[in-house]
Amino acid sequence: MSDSTHGGRLAGKVAVITGAGSGIGRASALLFAREGAQVVCGDISGRQDKTAADIGDAAIAVQVDVAKSAEVQRMIDTAVNSFGRLDVLFNNAGMSGDRGPIAELDENSFDTVVAVNLKGAFLGMKYAIPKMLASGGGSVINTASASALVGWKGIAAYAAAKGGIVQLTKSAALDYATQNIRVNAICPGMTWTGLANAPEDSDPPTDIVPPQPMKRWGRADELASAALFLASDEASFITGTAIPVDGGYVAR
Ligand SMILES: NC(=O)c1ccc[n+]([C@@H]2O[C@H](COP(=O)([O-])OP(=O)(O)OC[C@H]3O[C@@H](n4cnc5c(N)ncnc54)[C@H](O)[C@@H]3O)[C@@H](O)[C@H]2O)c1
């Protein structure tokens, strides 16, 4: 599917994408490859194999739990060993966790949501940034959420982890601002993916829509487009941002 010899917005770049088995991560892997990148598709589910197979020679699948340090390190090493360098890291894997008022949230569930949604991005950067420095720079994109920017009833652990992603992003951006490594976050609004219990590749319903000013669900490909822009050299002066891609949700 990819053909870096014919250019593209990510021609010659190597990208690692987590959560690439489904939703935003899968759409991003397919799009990045169409734009000329070689892609490591990481996921815990096994579905990363299909994403990589759909791309072809320009992709590799890696089974990874992003909350586990050794597994994340192995995924990053696989990218460099297979494709020779690392330019883009899209820390996108995430889970919703239990819902309910905070006094009723289970402690183990809180820890798991923070480990996957926040620590996972830390581990990705910890192991990827030295490789990026070795190849002259890079771009990190972290998937936060609209719930990182406004309070959100019933999902305190998730919102706290995603809020942490925004600060992790800004702080990492400052750490590496002079070393040609950009770090940005995207903040999806309600998007029609597995996280919203959507069947893969199904169209969003138009009869039941979330309370977003555009009065519709976001689509995985719309988030992938934002990630592509931040990954590409078109965003060369953009670092430390948290960009809502949310149909206007946080603007209300
Ligand atoms: N869909 C939404 O409405 C929405 C809104 C805001 C933020 N987000 C964020 O977008 C990101 C992508 O989610 P999505 O909407 O595409 O949902 P999704 O469920 O379709 O995809 C998430 C993927 O992450 C993988 N994953 C979960 N835990 C993992 C782990 N420990 N290690 C590796 N992979 C793991 C899952 O297997 C799945 O393939 C997530 O970070 C999510 O929190 C989604």
PDB file of C-alpha atoms and ligand atoms in Angstrom:
ATOM      1  CA  MET A   1       0.000   0.000   0.000  1.00  0.00           C
ATOM      2  CA  SER A   2       2.803   2.425   0.853  1.00  0.00           C
ATOM      3  CA  ASP A   3       5.204   3.653  -1.765  1.00  0.00           C
ATOM      4  CA  SER A   4       7.841   5.942  -0.341  1.00  0.00           C
ATOM      5  CA  THR A   5       9.592   6.126  -3.722  1.00  0.00           C
ATOM      6  CA  HIS A   6       6.673   8.245  -4.917  1.00  0.00           C
ATOM      7  CA  GLY A   7       6.886  10.692  -2.033  1.00  0.00           C
ATOM      8  CA  GLY A   8       4.120  11.492   0.378  1.00  0.00           C
ATOM      9  CA  ARG A   9       3.877  13.642   3.456  1.00  0.00           C
ATOM     10  CA  LEU A  10       5.806  11.078   5.537  1.00  0.00           C
ATOM     11  CA  ALA A  11       8.129   9.767   2.823  1.00  0.00           C
ATOM     12  CA  GLY A  12      11.259   8.204   4.298  1.00  0.00           C
ATOM     13  CA  LYS A  13       9.961   8.339   7.865  1.00  0.00           C
ATOM     14  CA  VAL A  14       9.543   5.454  10.291  1.00  0.00           C
ATOM     15  CA  ALA A  15       6.583   5.600  12.681  1.00  0.00           C
ATOM     16  CA  VAL A  16       5.501   3.594  15.711  1.00  0.00           C
ATOM     17  CA  ILE A  17       1.760   3.704  16.387  1.00  0.00           C
ATOM     18  CA  THR A  18       0.171   2.120  19.453  1.00  0.00           C
ATOM     19  CA  GLY A  19      -3.446   1.077  19.564  1.00  0.00           C
ATOM     20  CA  ALA A  20      -2.998   0.312  15.861  1.00  0.00           C
ATOM     21  CA  GLY A  21      -5.368  -2.643  15.943  1.00  0.00           C
ATOM     22  CA  SER A  22      -8.507  -0.544  15.987  1.00  0.00           C
ATOM     23  CA  GLY A  23     -10.106   2.859  15.604  1.00  0.00           C
ATOM     24  CA  ILE A  24      -7.866   5.930  15.506  1.00  0.00           C
ATOM     25  CA  GLY A  25      -4.622   3.930  15.620  1.00  0.00           C
ATOM     26  CA  ARG A  26      -5.625   1.640  12.747  1.00  0.00           C
ATOM     27  CA  ALA A  27      -6.818   4.581  10.634  1.00  0.00           C
ATOM     28  CA  SER A  28      -3.541   6.375  11.364  1.00  0.00           C
ATOM     29  CA  ALA A  29      -1.381   3.371  10.459  1.00  0.00           C
ATOM     30  CA  LEU A  30      -3.164   3.032   7.111  1.00  0.00           C
ATOM     31  CA  LEU A  31      -2.933   6.785   6.440  1.00  0.00           C
ATOM     32  CA  PHE A  32       0.719   7.141   7.512  1.00  0.00           C
ATOM     33  CA  ALA A  33       1.647   4.230   5.226  1.00  0.00           C
ATOM     34  CA  ARG A  34      -0.275   5.792   2.308  1.00  0.00           C
ATOM     35  CA  GLU A  35       1.802   8.922   2.932  1.00  0.00           C
ATOM     36  CA  GLY A  36       5.047   6.986   2.576  1.00  0.00           C
ATOM     37  CA  ALA A  37       5.927   5.973   6.145  1.00  0.00           C
ATOM     38  CA  GLN A  38       7.109   2.594   7.299  1.00  0.00           C
ATOM     39  CA  VAL A  39       4.952   1.723  10.277  1.00  0.00           C
ATOM     40  CA  VAL A  40       5.257  -0.416  13.386  1.00  0.00           C
ATOM     41  CA  CYS A  41       1.717  -1.321  14.444  1.00  0.00           C
ATOM     42  CA  GLY A  42       1.592  -1.944  18.194  1.00  0.00           C
ATOM     43  CA  ASP A  43      -1.434  -3.247  20.079  1.00  0.00           C
ATOM     44  CA  ILE A  44      -2.300  -5.634  22.880  1.00  0.00           C
ATOM     45  CA  SER A  45      -5.297  -7.185  21.139  1.00  0.00           C
ATOM     46  CA  GLY A  46      -3.797  -9.196  18.273  1.00  0.00           C
ATOM     47  CA  ARG A  47      -5.678  -7.016  15.766  1.00  0.00           C
ATOM     48  CA  GLN A  48      -2.393  -5.208  14.954  1.00  0.00           C
ATOM     49  CA  ASP A  49      -1.584  -8.210  12.726  1.00  0.00           C
ATOM     50  CA  LYS A  50      -4.465  -7.396  10.388  1.00  0.00           C
ATOM     51  CA  THR A  51      -3.548  -3.707  10.212  1.00  0.00           C
ATOM     52  CA  ALA A  52       0.044  -4.562   9.309  1.00  0.00           C
ATOM     53  CA  ALA A  53      -1.075  -7.190   6.782  1.00  0.00           C
ATOM     54  CA  ASP A  54      -3.442  -4.681   5.150  1.00  0.00           C
ATOM     55  CA  ILE A  55      -0.495  -2.293   4.711  1.00  0.00           C
ATOM     56  CA  GLY A  56       1.977  -4.873   3.409  1.00  0.00           C
ATOM     57  CA  ASP A  57       5.766  -4.741   3.340  1.00  0.00           C
ATOM     58  CA  ALA A  58       5.955  -1.272   4.878  1.00  0.00           C
ATOM     59  CA  ALA A  59       4.479  -2.460   8.175  1.00  0.00           C
ATOM     60  CA  ILE A  60       5.349  -4.728  11.068  1.00  0.00           C
ATOM     61  CA  ALA A  61       3.005  -5.840  13.836  1.00  0.00           C
ATOM     62  CA  VAL A  62       4.185  -5.941  17.437  1.00  0.00           C
ATOM     63  CA  GLN A  63       2.112  -7.219  20.328  1.00  0.00           C
ATOM     64  CA  VAL A  64       2.643  -4.825  23.202  1.00  0.00           C
ATOM     65  CA  ASP A  65       1.105  -3.851  26.502  1.00  0.00           C
ATOM     66  CA  VAL A  66       2.011  -0.170  26.653  1.00  0.00           C
ATOM     67  CA  ALA A  67       1.910  -0.271  30.452  1.00  0.00           C
ATOM     68  CA  LYS A  68       4.865  -2.700  30.529  1.00  0.00           C
ATOM     69  CA  SER A  69       8.292  -1.149  30.257  1.00  0.00           C
ATOM     70  CA  ALA A  70      10.123  -4.121  28.712  1.00  0.00           C
ATOM     71  CA  GLU A  71       7.418  -4.595  26.069  1.00  0.00           C
ATOM     72  CA  VAL A  72       7.498  -0.940  25.049  1.00  0.00           C
ATOM     73  CA  GLN A  73      11.275  -1.004  24.828  1.00  0.00           C
ATOM     74  CA  ARG A  74      11.069  -4.102  22.614  1.00  0.00           C
ATOM     75  CA  MET A  75       8.556  -2.385  20.317  1.00  0.00           C
ATOM     76  CA  ILE A  76      10.823   0.645  19.893  1.00  0.00           C
ATOM     77  CA  ASP A  77      13.878  -1.559  19.326  1.00  0.00           C
ATOM     78  CA  THR A  78      11.928  -3.517  16.707  1.00  0.00           C
ATOM     79  CA  ALA A  79      11.258  -0.301  14.788  1.00  0.00           C
ATOM     80  CA  VAL A  80      14.923   0.660  14.663  1.00  0.00           C
ATOM     81  CA  ASN A  81      16.181  -2.885  14.009  1.00  0.00           C
ATOM     82  CA  SER A  82      13.678  -3.421  11.190  1.00  0.00           C
ATOM     83  CA  PHE A  83      13.577  -0.024   9.497  1.00  0.00           C
ATOM     84  CA  GLY A  84      16.864   1.565  10.601  1.00  0.00           C
ATOM     85  CA  ARG A  85      15.585   4.682  12.364  1.00  0.00           C
ATOM     86  CA  LEU A  86      12.654   6.210  14.231  1.00  0.00           C
ATOM     87  CA  ASP A  87      11.022   9.522  13.330  1.00  0.00           C
ATOM     88  CA  VAL A  88       7.465   9.413  14.663  1.00  0.00           C
ATOM     89  CA  LEU A  89       5.879   7.976  17.796  1.00  0.00           C
ATOM     90  CA  PHE A  90       2.088   8.054  18.063  1.00  0.00           C
ATOM     91  CA  ASN A  91       1.230   7.103  21.666  1.00  0.00           C
ATOM     92  CA  ASN A  92      -2.412   6.363  21.001  1.00  0.00           C
ATOM     93  CA  ALA A  93      -3.353   3.156  22.839  1.00  0.00           C
ATOM     94  CA  GLY A  94      -5.974   3.714  25.485  1.00  0.00           C
ATOM     95  CA  MET A  95      -8.839   2.223  27.436  1.00  0.00           C
ATOM     96  CA  SER A  96     -11.899   3.699  29.087  1.00  0.00           C
ATOM     97  CA  GLY A  97     -11.952   1.799  32.412  1.00  0.00           C
ATOM     98  CA  ASP A  98     -14.816   1.704  34.867  1.00  0.00           C
ATOM     99  CA  ARG A  99     -17.481   4.382  34.986  1.00  0.00           C
ATOM    100  CA  GLY A 100     -19.067   5.846  38.094  1.00  0.00           C
ATOM    101  CA  PRO A 101     -18.734   8.533  40.751  1.00  0.00           C
ATOM    102  CA  ILE A 102     -15.268   8.769  42.240  1.00  0.00           C
ATOM    103  CA  ALA A 103     -16.069   7.276  45.645  1.00  0.00           C
ATOM    104  CA  GLU A 104     -17.253   4.137  43.883  1.00  0.00           C
ATOM    105  CA  LEU A 105     -14.243   3.740  41.582  1.00  0.00           C
ATOM    106  CA  ASP A 106     -12.249   0.612  42.215  1.00  0.00           C
ATOM    107  CA  GLU A 107      -8.617   1.311  43.164  1.00  0.00           C
ATOM    108  CA  ASN A 108      -7.171  -1.358  40.880  1.00  0.00           C
ATOM    109  CA  SER A 109      -9.217  -0.036  37.984  1.00  0.00           C
ATOM    110  CA  PHE A 110      -7.868   3.473  38.645  1.00  0.00           C
ATOM    111  CA  ASP A 111      -4.291   2.157  38.628  1.00  0.00           C
ATOM    112  CA  THR A 112      -4.835   0.255  35.375  1.00  0.00           C
ATOM    113  CA  VAL A 113      -6.323   3.247  33.565  1.00  0.00           C
ATOM    114  CA  VAL A 114      -3.438   5.467  34.660  1.00  0.00           C
ATOM    115  CA  ALA A 115      -0.869   2.795  33.751  1.00  0.00           C
ATOM    116  CA  VAL A 116      -2.216   2.349  30.222  1.00  0.00           C
ATOM    117  CA  ASN A 117      -3.390   5.867  29.391  1.00  0.00           C
ATOM    118  CA  LEU A 118      -0.665   7.931  31.088  1.00  0.00           C
ATOM    119  CA  LYS A 119       2.347   5.814  31.972  1.00  0.00           C
ATOM    120  CA  GLY A 120       2.137   4.123  28.571  1.00  0.00           C
ATOM    121  CA  ALA A 121       2.895   7.423  26.844  1.00  0.00           C
ATOM    122  CA  PHE A 122       5.738   8.123  29.278  1.00  0.00           C
ATOM    123  CA  LEU A 123       7.312   4.733  28.495  1.00  0.00           C
ATOM    124  CA  GLY A 124       6.915   5.286  24.767  1.00  0.00           C
ATOM    125  CA  MET A 125       8.746   8.600  24.946  1.00  0.00           C
ATOM    126  CA  LYS A 126      11.357   7.284  27.354  1.00  0.00           C
ATOM    127  CA  TYR A 127      12.481   4.634  24.884  1.00  0.00           C
ATOM    128  CA  ALA A 128      11.737   6.416  21.589  1.00  0.00           C
ATOM    129  CA  ILE A 129      13.319   9.806  22.194  1.00  0.00           C
ATOM    130  CA  PRO A 130      16.930   8.533  22.402  1.00  0.00           C
ATOM    131  CA  LYS A 131      16.403   6.800  19.035  1.00  0.00           C
ATOM    132  CA  MET A 132      14.946   9.987  17.558  1.00  0.00           C
ATOM    133  CA  LEU A 133      17.865  12.018  18.841  1.00  0.00           C
ATOM    134  CA  ALA A 134      20.170   9.527  17.115  1.00  0.00           C
ATOM    135  CA  SER A 135      18.449  10.152  13.767  1.00  0.00           C
ATOM    136  CA  GLY A 136      18.387  13.943  14.147  1.00  0.00           C
ATOM    137  CA  GLY A 137      14.940  14.577  15.612  1.00  0.00           C
ATOM    138  CA  GLY A 138      11.352  13.445  15.502  1.00  0.00           C
ATOM    139  CA  SER A 139       7.706  14.025  16.283  1.00  0.00           C
ATOM    140  CA  VAL A 140       5.715  12.549  19.163  1.00  0.00           C
ATOM    141  CA  ILE A 141       1.939  12.670  19.175  1.00  0.00           C
ATOM    142  CA  ASN A 142       0.053  11.635  22.310  1.00  0.00           C
ATOM    143  CA  THR A 143      -3.663  10.924  22.273  1.00  0.00           C
ATOM    144  CA  ALA A 144      -5.312  12.790  25.123  1.00  0.00           C
ATOM    145  CA  SER A 145      -9.053  13.557  25.063  1.00  0.00           C
ATOM    146  CA  ALA A 146     -11.540  16.385  25.243  1.00  0.00           C
ATOM    147  CA  SER A 147     -11.954  15.108  28.816  1.00  0.00           C
ATOM    148  CA  ALA A 148      -8.361  16.272  29.440  1.00  0.00           C
ATOM    149  CA  LEU A 149      -9.525  19.851  28.930  1.00  0.00           C
ATOM    150  CA  VAL A 150     -12.926  19.980  30.647  1.00  0.00           C
ATOM    151  CA  GLY A 151     -14.407  18.033  33.556  1.00  0.00           C
ATOM    152  CA  TRP A 152     -16.309  14.902  32.604  1.00  0.00           C
ATOM    153  CA  LYS A 153     -18.861  13.262  34.904  1.00  0.00           C
ATOM    154  CA  GLY A 154     -18.388   9.564  35.678  1.00  0.00           C
ATOM    155  CA  ILE A 155     -14.927   8.986  34.182  1.00  0.00           C
ATOM    156  CA  ALA A 156     -12.603  10.613  36.728  1.00  0.00           C
ATOM    157  CA  ALA A 157      -9.728   8.135  36.356  1.00  0.00           C
ATOM    158  CA  TYR A 158      -9.799   8.376  32.559  1.00  0.00           C
ATOM    159  CA  ALA A 159     -10.033  12.172  32.585  1.00  0.00           C
ATOM    160  CA  ALA A 160      -7.227  12.456  35.145  1.00  0.00           C
ATOM    161  CA  ALA A 161      -4.946  10.220  33.078  1.00  0.00           C
ATOM    162  CA  LYS A 162      -5.748  12.190  29.919  1.00  0.00           C
ATOM    163  CA  GLY A 163      -5.223  15.493  31.731  1.00  0.00           C
ATOM    164  CA  GLY A 164      -1.849  14.093  32.750  1.00  0.00           C
ATOM    165  CA  ILE A 165      -1.100  13.386  29.085  1.00  0.00           C
ATOM    166  CA  VAL A 166      -1.470  17.082  28.288  1.00  0.00           C
ATOM    167  CA  GLN A 167       1.045  18.089  30.961  1.00  0.00           C
ATOM    168  CA  LEU A 168       3.381  15.231  30.014  1.00  0.00           C
ATOM    169  CA  THR A 169       3.210  16.507  26.443  1.00  0.00           C
ATOM    170  CA  LYS A 170       3.930  20.133  27.316  1.00  0.00           C
ATOM    171  CA  SER A 171       6.792  19.259  29.655  1.00  0.00           C
ATOM    172  CA  ALA A 172       8.416  16.852  27.197  1.00  0.00           C
ATOM    173  CA  ALA A 173       8.079  19.497  24.476  1.00  0.00           C
ATOM    174  CA  LEU A 174      10.087  21.900  26.616  1.00  0.00           C
ATOM    175  CA  ASP A 175      12.681  19.242  27.474  1.00  0.00           C
ATOM    176  CA  TYR A 176      13.504  18.694  23.788  1.00  0.00           C
ATOM    177  CA  ALA A 177      12.551  22.003  22.147  1.00  0.00           C
ATOM    178  CA  THR A 178      16.125  22.740  21.087  1.00  0.00           C
ATOM    179  CA  GLN A 179      16.819  19.205  19.871  1.00  0.00           C
ATOM    180  CA  ASN A 180      14.384  19.018  16.964  1.00  0.00           C
ATOM    181  CA  ILE A 181      11.928  16.790  18.786  1.00  0.00           C
ATOM    182  CA  ARG A 182       8.358  18.071  18.775  1.00  0.00           C
ATOM    183  CA  VAL A 183       5.763  16.721  21.216  1.00  0.00           C
ATOM    184  CA  ASN A 184       2.063  17.429  20.762  1.00  0.00           C
ATOM    185  CA  ALA A 185      -1.252  15.984  21.865  1.00  0.00           C
ATOM    186  CA  ILE A 186      -4.538  15.532  20.072  1.00  0.00           C
ATOM    187  CA  CYS A 187      -7.728  15.680  22.107  1.00  0.00           C
ATOM    188  CA  PRO A 188     -10.510  13.688  20.452  1.00  0.00           C
ATOM    189  CA  GLY A 189     -14.114  14.390  21.161  1.00  0.00           C
ATOM    190  CA  MET A 190     -16.564  11.508  21.003  1.00  0.00           C
ATOM    191  CA  THR A 191     -15.364   9.437  18.074  1.00  0.00           C
ATOM    192  CA  TRP A 192     -16.991   6.372  16.501  1.00  0.00           C
ATOM    193  CA  THR A 193     -14.471   3.663  17.450  1.00  0.00           C
ATOM    194  CA  GLY A 194     -14.117   0.613  19.649  1.00  0.00           C
ATOM    195  CA  LEU A 195     -13.966   2.900  22.667  1.00  0.00           C
ATOM    196  CA  ALA A 196     -17.535   3.935  21.836  1.00  0.00           C
ATOM    197  CA  ASN A 197     -18.449   0.253  21.257  1.00  0.00           C
ATOM    198  CA  ALA A 198     -18.577   0.831  17.504  1.00  0.00           C
ATOM    199  CA  PRO A 199     -18.117  -2.199  15.260  1.00  0.00           C
ATOM    200  CA  GLU A 200     -14.884  -1.794  13.244  1.00  0.00           C
ATOM    201  CA  ASP A 201     -15.377   0.046   9.939  1.00  0.00           C
ATOM    202  CA  SER A 202     -19.029   0.833  10.683  1.00  0.00           C
ATOM    203  CA  ASP A 203     -20.550   4.212   9.915  1.00  0.00           C
ATOM    204  CA  PRO A 204     -21.492   6.398  12.875  1.00  0.00           C
ATOM    205  CA  PRO A 205     -25.220   6.481  13.627  1.00  0.00           C
ATOM    206  CA  THR A 206     -26.985   9.694  12.749  1.00  0.00           C
ATOM    207  CA  ASP A 207     -30.034   9.176  14.977  1.00  0.00           C
ATOM    208  CA  ILE A 208     -28.171   9.055  18.328  1.00  0.00           C
ATOM    209  CA  VAL A 209     -25.471  11.726  18.320  1.00  0.00           C
ATOM    210  CA  PRO A 210     -23.212  12.962  21.123  1.00  0.00           C
ATOM    211  CA  PRO A 211     -23.599  16.484  22.538  1.00  0.00           C
ATOM    212  CA  GLN A 212     -20.984  17.992  20.248  1.00  0.00           C
ATOM    213  CA  PRO A 213     -21.721  21.332  18.527  1.00  0.00           C
ATOM    214  CA  MET A 214     -21.298  19.704  15.096  1.00  0.00           C
ATOM    215  CA  LYS A 215     -24.079  17.316  16.140  1.00  0.00           C
ATOM    216  CA  ARG A 216     -22.288  14.208  14.944  1.00  0.00           C
ATOM    217  CA  TRP A 217     -19.685  11.631  15.940  1.00  0.00           C
ATOM    218  CA  GLY A 218     -16.063  12.138  15.017  1.00  0.00           C
ATOM    219  CA  ARG A 219     -14.567   9.570  12.657  1.00  0.00           C
ATOM    220  CA  ALA A 220     -11.263   7.758  13.196  1.00  0.00           C
ATOM    221  CA  ASP A 221      -9.916   9.114   9.908  1.00  0.00           C
ATOM    222  CA  GLU A 222     -10.514  12.692  11.102  1.00  0.00           C
ATOM    223  CA  LEU A 223      -8.269  12.056  14.112  1.00  0.00           C
ATOM    224  CA  ALA A 224      -5.725  10.308  11.884  1.00  0.00           C
ATOM    225  CA  SER A 225      -5.550  13.434   9.696  1.00  0.00           C
ATOM    226  CA  ALA A 226      -4.665  15.583  12.693  1.00  0.00           C
ATOM    227  CA  ALA A 227      -1.995  13.098  13.778  1.00  0.00           C
ATOM    228  CA  LEU A 228      -0.597  13.005  10.235  1.00  0.00           C
ATOM    229  CA  PHE A 229      -0.248  16.785  10.175  1.00  0.00           C
ATOM    230  CA  LEU A 230       1.589  16.803  13.521  1.00  0.00           C
ATOM    231  CA  ALA A 231       3.802  13.910  12.417  1.00  0.00           C
ATOM    232  CA  SER A 232       4.771  15.637   9.186  1.00  0.00           C
ATOM    233  CA  ASP A 233       7.285  18.402   8.582  1.00  0.00           C
ATOM    234  CA  GLU A 234       4.316  20.704   7.833  1.00  0.00           C
ATOM    235  CA  ALA A 235       4.050  21.079  11.624  1.00  0.00           C
ATOM    236  CA  SER A 236       7.741  21.925  12.029  1.00  0.00           C
ATOM    237  CA  PHE A 237       7.146  24.973  14.309  1.00  0.00           C
ATOM    238  CA  ILE A 238       4.415  23.342  16.428  1.00  0.00           C
ATOM    239  CA  THR A 239       5.329  21.815  19.780  1.00  0.00           C
ATOM    240  CA  GLY A 240       3.746  21.579  23.216  1.00  0.00           C
ATOM    241  CA  THR A 241       0.165  21.892  21.973  1.00  0.00           C
ATOM    242  CA  ALA A 242      -2.982  19.949  22.862  1.00  0.00           C
ATOM    243  CA  ILE A 243      -5.263  20.266  19.867  1.00  0.00           C
ATOM    244  CA  PRO A 244      -8.976  19.529  20.280  1.00  0.00           C
ATOM    245  CA  VAL A 245     -10.348  17.471  17.387  1.00  0.00           C
ATOM    246  CA  ASP A 246     -13.827  17.379  18.806  1.00  0.00           C
ATOM    247  CA  GLY A 247     -16.494  18.981  16.641  1.00  0.00           C
ATOM    248  CA  GLY A 248     -16.355  22.039  18.901  1.00  0.00           C
ATOM    249  CA  TYR A 249     -17.006  20.238  22.203  1.00  0.00           C
ATOM    250  CA  VAL A 250     -14.548  22.152  24.392  1.00  0.00           C
ATOM    251  CA  ALA A 251     -15.343  25.485  22.722  1.00  0.00           C
ATOM    252  CA  ARG A 252     -18.824  25.584  24.231  1.00  0.00           C
TER     253      ARG A 252
HETATM  254  N1  LIG B   1     -13.262   7.181  20.722  1.00  0.00           N
HETATM  255  C1  LIG B   1     -13.405   8.251  21.484  1.00  0.00           C
HETATM  256  O1  LIG B   1     -14.507   8.795  21.641  1.00  0.00           O
HETATM  257  C2  LIG B   1     -12.192   8.845  22.153  1.00  0.00           C
HETATM  258  C3  LIG B   1     -12.329  10.087  22.789  1.00  0.00           C
HETATM  259  C4  LIG B   1     -11.224  10.644  23.409  1.00  0.00           C
HETATM  260  C5  LIG B   1     -10.008   9.962  23.403  1.00  0.00           C
HETATM  261  N2  LIG B   1      -9.915   8.759  22.774  1.00  0.00           N
HETATM  262  C6  LIG B   1      -8.609   8.091  22.813  1.00  0.00           C
HETATM  263  O2  LIG B   1      -8.236   7.684  21.511  1.00  0.00           O
HETATM  264  C7  LIG B   1      -7.278   6.627  21.619  1.00  0.00           C
HETATM  265  C8  LIG B   1      -7.609   5.552  20.615  1.00  0.00           C
HETATM  266  O3  LIG B   1      -8.825   4.940  20.993  1.00  0.00           O
HETATM  267  P1  LIG B   1      -9.963   4.615  19.929  1.00  0.00           P
HETATM  268  O4  LIG B   1     -11.039   5.620  20.118  1.00  0.00           O
HETATM  269  O5  LIG B   1      -9.384   4.426  18.602  1.00  0.00           O
HETATM  270  O6  LIG B   1     -10.550   3.248  20.551  1.00  0.00           O
HETATM  271  P2  LIG B   1     -10.277   1.727  20.156  1.00  0.00           P
HETATM  272  O7  LIG B   1     -10.792   0.962  21.319  1.00  0.00           O
HETATM  273  O8  LIG B   1     -10.862   1.465  18.810  1.00  0.00           O
HETATM  274  O9  LIG B   1      -8.692   1.601  20.040  1.00  0.00           O
HETATM  275  C9  LIG B   1      -7.866   1.534  21.173  1.00  0.00           C
HETATM  276  C10 LIG B   1      -6.809   0.471  20.928  1.00  0.00           C
HETATM  277  O10 LIG B   1      -5.884   0.490  22.028  1.00  0.00           O
HETATM  278  C11 LIG B   1      -5.552  -0.850  22.318  1.00  0.00           C
HETATM  279  N3  LIG B   1      -5.075  -0.982  23.691  1.00  0.00           N
HETATM  280  C12 LIG B   1      -5.797  -0.884  24.830  1.00  0.00           C
HETATM  281  N4  LIG B   1      -5.010  -1.095  25.899  1.00  0.00           N
HETATM  282  C13 LIG B   1      -3.753  -1.328  25.426  1.00  0.00           C
HETATM  283  C14 LIG B   1      -2.517  -1.635  26.028  1.00  0.00           C
HETATM  284  N5  LIG B   1      -2.393  -1.752  27.374  1.00  0.00           N
HETATM  285  N6  LIG B   1      -1.437  -1.792  25.247  1.00  0.00           N
HETATM  286  C15 LIG B   1      -1.550  -1.718  23.895  1.00  0.00           C
HETATM  287  N7  LIG B   1      -2.696  -1.449  23.264  1.00  0.00           N
HETATM  288  C16 LIG B   1      -3.801  -1.258  24.018  1.00  0.00           C
HETATM  289  C17 LIG B   1      -6.842  -1.627  22.089  1.00  0.00           C
HETATM  290  O11 LIG B   1      -6.601  -3.022  21.911  1.00  0.00           O
HETATM  291  C18 LIG B   1      -7.400  -0.948  20.849  1.00  0.00           C
HETATM  292  O12 LIG B   1      -6.981  -1.590  19.663  1.00  0.00           O
HETATM  293  C19 LIG B   1      -7.313   6.175  23.075  1.00  0.00           C
HETATM  294  O13 LIG B   1      -6.190   6.699  23.757  1.00  0.00           O
HETATM  295  C20 LIG B   1      -8.578   6.795  23.603  1.00  0.00           C
HETATM  296  O14 LIG B   1      -8.536   6.999  24.999  1.00  0.00           O
HETATM  297  C21 LIG B   1     -10.972   8.191  22.151  1.00  0.00           C
END
